[in-house]
Structure formats: C-alpha cells, structure tokens
Amino acid sequence: MSILPTEPLQIVEPFTGRNDARPNLVGLSRGDLKTVLAEAGLEPFRAQQVWHWIYWHGLTDFALMSNIAKKTRERLAELFVVERPQIVTEQRSTDGTRKWLLRFRDGNEAETVNIPEEDRGSVCVSSQVGCTLTCSFCHTGTQPLVRNLSPAEIVGQFMVARDSYAEWPTPTETVRMLSNIVMMGMGEPLYNFDNVATALRIVMDEQGIALSRRRITLSTSGVVPMIAKVGDVLDVNLAVSLHAVSDEVRDTLVPINRKWPIAELLAACAAYPGARNSRRITFEYAMLKGVNDSDADARELVRLLTPLPAKVNLIPFNPWPGAPYECSSNNRIHRFAEIVNDGGLSAPVRTPRGRDILAACGQLKSASLRLRGEKVGGVRSAPP
Ligand code: SAH
Ligand code: SF4
C-alpha cells in the first residue's frame, strides 16, 4: 500500500504583503469611519472627504487626497491604510471574462470574476472562502468553509475589478463597464449576511461606488429564514438556486433542501418584499443530463413558479475536474426552455462564460484550507 496521499498536499503560500498593524479604512460603514477618524483626532467632516476619495476616486494613497491638509494626510498614513486584496493571478478568457485569484491579509484566497458584455459587465463577488454547503454539482462545494469574508474583503473584490478596468473615478454617465454586482461567487452570502450587508451598503452609497440596488443581485441556495431580511435590509434583486422540482432530487443536489424544502423556499420567495412583476425573482436551474432535465421536470417547474413573480435562468452545467454530472444536450436544453417559455415564464439559456479559465458558474475554488482545529467565527452550523 502506498503511503503517499491520494491528493496532492495543498499548501497555503506564505503571505508576501505588508505585515504591519495599521487598520484598513476600506470596509468600514460611514458611521464607523467617522468614529475611527474622530478617535484619531480628525474633525467629523473629514470622514466625508476620505470616503469620497476612497470610494468615488478609488485612491489608495493618502498623499493624493488634495483637499486635506498635508499634516493630516501624514497622520492618516501613519495610522491607517487604504488597501485592496492582493492579486495573486489574473486570468483572461478568450471570451473576455476576467478572473482574479485574490489573497487576503491572513493568506487565505478567494476568486472574483468579471463577465463583460457590450456596454456593461457583472462582477461576480465571493462571500466566503469555501462554503459550508456541499451542493453536489458545484466545485466550490468541494472546498470546506475556511472563513467568512469581511466587508473590506467583499468590497475590495469590486475595487480590484475597477482598478483593472481603470473605471475610477466613479462614472456618472449610465455606461459603465462594471455596471452590476452579482453575489454569485464562492460561498453562501446568507451565511455571512452582516458582512455582505455592510459591503453592499458601501457599494450602494451615492457618494462612492454608487451602484443602485437594481444593479445588485444576491443569490442564495435557500437559507429560508434570512430571505425576508435581505428584502428589509438591502432590497436588492434576489436569485434562488432551485435546480430541481422535487424534494427528492433537490435533497441530493442542494442538500440545504433537507432543512428548508421547496415548499418553504417558495413561500419565502412569495413574501419577498421586492417580488413584484417589475422585479422578478430569478430561479437558477443548472441543466444536468438525466437528473433534472425531462419534459415532466419542465412542466413541474412551470406549475411551481407560475404563482410567483419569477423568471428562470437555465444554466448549462459547467464541468469541473471530477464532477459527477454531465451537461444536458443542446437539444434537451432547448426543448426544456421551450416548455418553460410556453408555460409563460421567461427562461433564457445562459451562454457559459469563462469556462476555459474555470470562471463560469459553480467552477470557482481556491486552494485555501482551514488549519486543523481552527474555528470559523460567526458561522451558523451547516444543515444536516
Ligand atoms: N451559494 C450561492 C451563491 C453561488 S451562485 C448559491 O448557491 O446560490 C452560483 C450559481 O451557480 C448557483 O446558482 C449555483 O447553484 C450554480 N452552480 C453551481 N455549480 C454549478 C455548475 N457546475 N454549473 C452550473 N451552475 C452551477
Ligand atoms: Fe455553496 Fe452555492 Fe456552491 Fe452550493 S452552489 S456549494 S451554496 S457556493
């Protein structure tokens, strides 16, 4: 018998960035920024100026904050930093999709993707390193949760994308290359809700990055008790990873279904405050050959979703190394879409983007591992 491990050891590379203790100003709510600067002896209006430099102009260097006195700028630089996650790699797909592997201060890593279209682009942001859930068709689901990302790390992903597209200062015209945010990267955003909410409020602030809530979509695998809170606190667009029409099949694909089955999930969706016809809930449905792609499945999908303000996103399954599924054939996907469309629901088939660099839905993963015995703060327990 071989004593070699069956999988290569994954070693987290040593952190190569700065290791001083100055706190990062990115990721603080407006109120917290005011408090932190007041504690450093700055007048309250300075917080407004610093905020504008960080989130409107995208500056990272206090020396360039020209409406602040030189002495004050020096004091700020002594005490604080304005920091982005470190870019480990940037990959560019032949279709224009960009993917960044980002490293945070403690050496953990996560991925961020930008999916450009003609005159817009959606930045796909991660909320956790790994995921507590283990959806059987998702690559991220094979990486156990290492930890939640902080607000700075969540906003920082979008800021890295803006740096890359040189889209600072925040454009006021309607055409932006980075026009939308989708919380569809690694992790379950509703298991890290407070940090995600702080980050998204920063992103929506009109004196900064200024993305409207209509340009933000939060996707959940179905953390039912948190859905109402998303509506109350953020009121952004909601997407739900449905992927099956019976509890029996969904239990195997999205195991959180054993805790909150389809009927409970759909009831929470029906009560979502933003769920009006003008702002429908998106139901994501990955097309898995022989698993969830029959004509009967399509008809049942129509039956389940007709009472709701719903649209369906049909996602051809994106393969990843070792995945136990295959993508449905083109013919099958189009027949399925036809039935759903004929049933009165919009059901576009998503063109996979960035598959060549493993940047498409469900392909993200980083090499970060949790150290043995390390606790993950603030995370609810995983479903059974
Ligand atoms: N954890 C959240 C956010 C991730 S969003 C959630 O599950 O909703 C990523 C979307 O891609 C989800 O709808 C997810 O179910 C889907 N997905 C995961 N793996 C996939 C794959 N291999 N092919 C296509 N879609 C996939
Ligand atoms: Fe986690 Fe979402 Fe992947 Fe499921 S689909 S394992 S919830 S990231």
PDB file of N, CA and C and ligand atoms in Angstrom, residues 131 135 137-139 183-185 187-189 219-221 239-241 243 284 286 315-320 361-363, ligand 1:
ATOM      1  N   CYS A 131     -17.153  26.946   1.252  1.00  0.00           N
ATOM      2  CA  CYS A 131     -18.593  27.008   1.516  1.00  0.00           C
ATOM      3  C   CYS A 131     -18.954  25.910   2.515  1.00  0.00           C
ATOM      4  N   CYS A 135     -23.271  21.413  -2.289  1.00  0.00           N
ATOM      5  CA  CYS A 135     -24.097  21.103  -3.463  1.00  0.00           C
ATOM      6  C   CYS A 135     -23.268  20.215  -4.384  1.00  0.00           C
ATOM      7  N   PHE A 137     -23.116  19.436  -7.447  1.00  0.00           N
ATOM      8  CA  PHE A 137     -22.690  19.797  -8.808  1.00  0.00           C
ATOM      9  C   PHE A 137     -21.803  21.034  -8.811  1.00  0.00           C
ATOM     10  N   CYS A 138     -21.420  21.526  -7.622  1.00  0.00           N
ATOM     11  CA  CYS A 138     -20.698  22.805  -7.523  1.00  0.00           C
ATOM     12  C   CYS A 138     -19.265  22.573  -7.063  1.00  0.00           C
ATOM     13  N   HIS A 139     -18.330  23.158  -7.790  1.00  0.00           N
ATOM     14  CA  HIS A 139     -16.912  22.994  -7.465  1.00  0.00           C
ATOM     15  C   HIS A 139     -16.588  23.618  -6.107  1.00  0.00           C
ATOM     16  N   MET A 183     -23.788  38.582  -6.291  1.00  0.00           N
ATOM     17  CA  MET A 183     -23.181  37.829  -5.178  1.00  0.00           C
ATOM     18  C   MET A 183     -23.357  36.350  -5.525  1.00  0.00           C
ATOM     19  N   MET A 184     -22.546  35.919  -6.487  1.00  0.00           N
ATOM     20  CA  MET A 184     -22.665  34.555  -7.007  1.00  0.00           C
ATOM     21  C   MET A 184     -21.299  33.878  -7.089  1.00  0.00           C
ATOM     22  N   GLY A 185     -20.348  34.387  -6.316  1.00  0.00           N
ATOM     23  CA  GLY A 185     -19.031  33.754  -6.317  1.00  0.00           C
ATOM     24  C   GLY A 185     -19.003  32.618  -5.300  1.00  0.00           C
ATOM     25  N   GLY A 187     -19.183  30.677  -1.893  1.00  0.00           N
ATOM     26  CA  GLY A 187     -19.825  30.817  -0.587  1.00  0.00           C
ATOM     27  C   GLY A 187     -21.300  31.127  -0.642  1.00  0.00           C
ATOM     28  N   GLU A 188     -21.938  31.009   0.512  1.00  0.00           N
ATOM     29  CA  GLU A 188     -23.368  31.272   0.652  1.00  0.00           C
ATOM     30  C   GLU A 188     -23.516  32.640   1.339  1.00  0.00           C
ATOM     31  N   PRO A 189     -23.923  33.664   0.592  1.00  0.00           N
ATOM     32  CA  PRO A 189     -23.958  35.016   1.179  1.00  0.00           C
ATOM     33  C   PRO A 189     -24.855  35.130   2.407  1.00  0.00           C
ATOM     34  N   SER A 219     -27.563  35.898  -4.679  1.00  0.00           N
ATOM     35  CA  SER A 219     -28.032  34.537  -4.943  1.00  0.00           C
ATOM     36  C   SER A 219     -27.893  33.683  -3.688  1.00  0.00           C
ATOM     37  N   THR A 220     -28.948  32.959  -3.378  1.00  0.00           N
ATOM     38  CA  THR A 220     -28.887  32.049  -2.220  1.00  0.00           C
ATOM     39  C   THR A 220     -29.286  30.639  -2.629  1.00  0.00           C
ATOM     40  N   SER A 221     -28.694  29.680  -1.928  1.00  0.00           N
ATOM     41  CA  SER A 221     -29.046  28.282  -2.159  1.00  0.00           C
ATOM     42  C   SER A 221     -30.372  27.956  -1.460  1.00  0.00           C
ATOM     43  N   ALA A 239     -31.894  36.083  -6.299  1.00  0.00           N
ATOM     44  CA  ALA A 239     -31.805  34.894  -7.152  1.00  0.00           C
ATOM     45  C   ALA A 239     -31.768  33.678  -6.238  1.00  0.00           C
ATOM     46  N   VAL A 240     -32.409  32.618  -6.668  1.00  0.00           N
ATOM     47  CA  VAL A 240     -32.504  31.419  -5.838  1.00  0.00           C
ATOM     48  C   VAL A 240     -32.024  30.220  -6.644  1.00  0.00           C
ATOM     49  N   SER A 241     -31.119  29.452  -6.047  1.00  0.00           N
ATOM     50  CA  SER A 241     -30.581  28.270  -6.723  1.00  0.00           C
ATOM     51  C   SER A 241     -31.561  27.120  -6.539  1.00  0.00           C
ATOM     52  N   HIS A 243     -32.770  24.446  -9.097  1.00  0.00           N
ATOM     53  CA  HIS A 243     -32.104  23.288  -9.699  1.00  0.00           C
ATOM     54  C   HIS A 243     -32.879  21.972  -9.709  1.00  0.00           C
ATOM     55  N   GLU A 284     -32.430  29.928 -10.522  1.00  0.00           N
ATOM     56  CA  GLU A 284     -31.337  29.340 -11.288  1.00  0.00           C
ATOM     57  C   GLU A 284     -31.552  27.834 -11.378  1.00  0.00           C
ATOM     58  N   ALA A 286     -29.543  24.603 -13.097  1.00  0.00           N
ATOM     59  CA  ALA A 286     -28.420  24.024 -13.860  1.00  0.00           C
ATOM     60  C   ALA A 286     -28.923  22.776 -14.577  1.00  0.00           C
ATOM     61  N   ILE A 315     -28.975  27.269 -16.753  1.00  0.00           N
ATOM     62  CA  ILE A 315     -27.509  27.315 -16.829  1.00  0.00           C
ATOM     63  C   ILE A 315     -27.004  25.960 -17.308  1.00  0.00           C
ATOM     64  N   PRO A 316     -26.456  25.882 -18.523  1.00  0.00           N
ATOM     65  CA  PRO A 316     -25.843  24.608 -18.904  1.00  0.00           C
ATOM     66  C   PRO A 316     -24.790  24.249 -17.855  1.00  0.00           C
ATOM     67  N   PHE A 317     -24.843  23.019 -17.355  1.00  0.00           N
ATOM     68  CA  PHE A 317     -23.915  22.602 -16.295  1.00  0.00           C
ATOM     69  C   PHE A 317     -22.468  22.858 -16.729  1.00  0.00           C
ATOM     70  N   ASN A 318     -21.709  23.523 -15.873  1.00  0.00           N
ATOM     71  CA  ASN A 318     -20.299  23.779 -16.154  1.00  0.00           C
ATOM     72  C   ASN A 318     -19.456  22.700 -15.498  1.00  0.00           C
ATOM     73  N   PRO A 319     -18.717  21.952 -16.308  1.00  0.00           N
ATOM     74  CA  PRO A 319     -17.947  20.844 -15.733  1.00  0.00           C
ATOM     75  C   PRO A 319     -16.732  21.336 -14.958  1.00  0.00           C
ATOM     76  N   TRP A 320     -16.275  20.518 -14.036  1.00  0.00           N
ATOM     77  CA  TRP A 320     -15.041  20.792 -13.294  1.00  0.00           C
ATOM     78  C   TRP A 320     -14.383  19.448 -13.013  1.00  0.00           C
ATOM     79  N   CYS A 361     -20.175  29.776 -13.730  1.00  0.00           N
ATOM     80  CA  CYS A 361     -20.962  29.472 -12.522  1.00  0.00           C
ATOM     81  C   CYS A 361     -20.540  28.144 -11.923  1.00  0.00           C
ATOM     82  N   GLY A 362     -20.256  28.141 -10.653  1.00  0.00           N
ATOM     83  CA  GLY A 362     -20.006  26.889  -9.954  1.00  0.00           C
ATOM     84  C   GLY A 362     -18.620  26.310 -10.174  1.00  0.00           C
ATOM     85  N   GLN A 363     -17.732  27.045 -10.867  1.00  0.00           N
ATOM     86  CA  GLN A 363     -16.391  26.490 -11.112  1.00  0.00           C
ATOM     87  C   GLN A 363     -15.331  27.082 -10.190  1.00  0.00           C
TER      88      GLN A 363
HETATM   89  N1  SAH B   1     -24.028  29.999  -2.806  1.00  0.00           N
HETATM   90  C1  SAH B   1     -24.915  30.802  -3.550  1.00  0.00           C
HETATM   91  C2  SAH B   1     -24.173  31.703  -4.493  1.00  0.00           C
HETATM   92  C3  SAH B   1     -23.430  30.980  -5.600  1.00  0.00           C
HETATM   93  S1  SAH B   1     -24.172  31.441  -7.102  1.00  0.00           S
HETATM   94  C4  SAH B   1     -25.907  29.936  -4.278  1.00  0.00           C
HETATM   95  O1  SAH B   1     -25.726  28.729  -4.303  1.00  0.00           O
HETATM   96  O2  SAH B   1     -26.887  30.471  -4.781  1.00  0.00           O
HETATM   97  C5  SAH B   1     -23.568  30.326  -8.222  1.00  0.00           C
HETATM   98  C6  SAH B   1     -24.706  29.696  -9.025  1.00  0.00           C
HETATM   99  O3  SAH B   1     -24.154  28.707  -9.913  1.00  0.00           O
HETATM  100  C7  SAH B   1     -25.681  28.967  -8.142  1.00  0.00           C
HETATM  101  O4  SAH B   1     -26.967  29.023  -8.677  1.00  0.00           O
HETATM  102  C8  SAH B   1     -25.165  27.566  -8.210  1.00  0.00           C
HETATM  103  O5  SAH B   1     -26.131  26.634  -7.827  1.00  0.00           O
HETATM  104  C9  SAH B   1     -24.786  27.462  -9.659  1.00  0.00           C
HETATM  105  N2  SAH B   1     -23.828  26.396  -9.930  1.00  0.00           N
HETATM  106  C10 SAH B   1     -23.019  25.768  -9.050  1.00  0.00           C
HETATM  107  N3  SAH B   1     -22.258  24.862  -9.693  1.00  0.00           N
HETATM  108  C11 SAH B   1     -22.604  24.922 -10.995  1.00  0.00           C
HETATM  109  C12 SAH B   1     -22.136  24.240 -12.158  1.00  0.00           C
HETATM  110  N4  SAH B   1     -21.149  23.354 -12.083  1.00  0.00           N
HETATM  111  N5  SAH B   1     -22.701  24.547 -13.344  1.00  0.00           N
HETATM  112  C13 SAH B   1     -23.676  25.492 -13.427  1.00  0.00           C
HETATM  113  N6  SAH B   1     -24.133  26.173 -12.364  1.00  0.00           N
HETATM  114  C14 SAH B   1     -23.598  25.896 -11.164  1.00  0.00           C
END
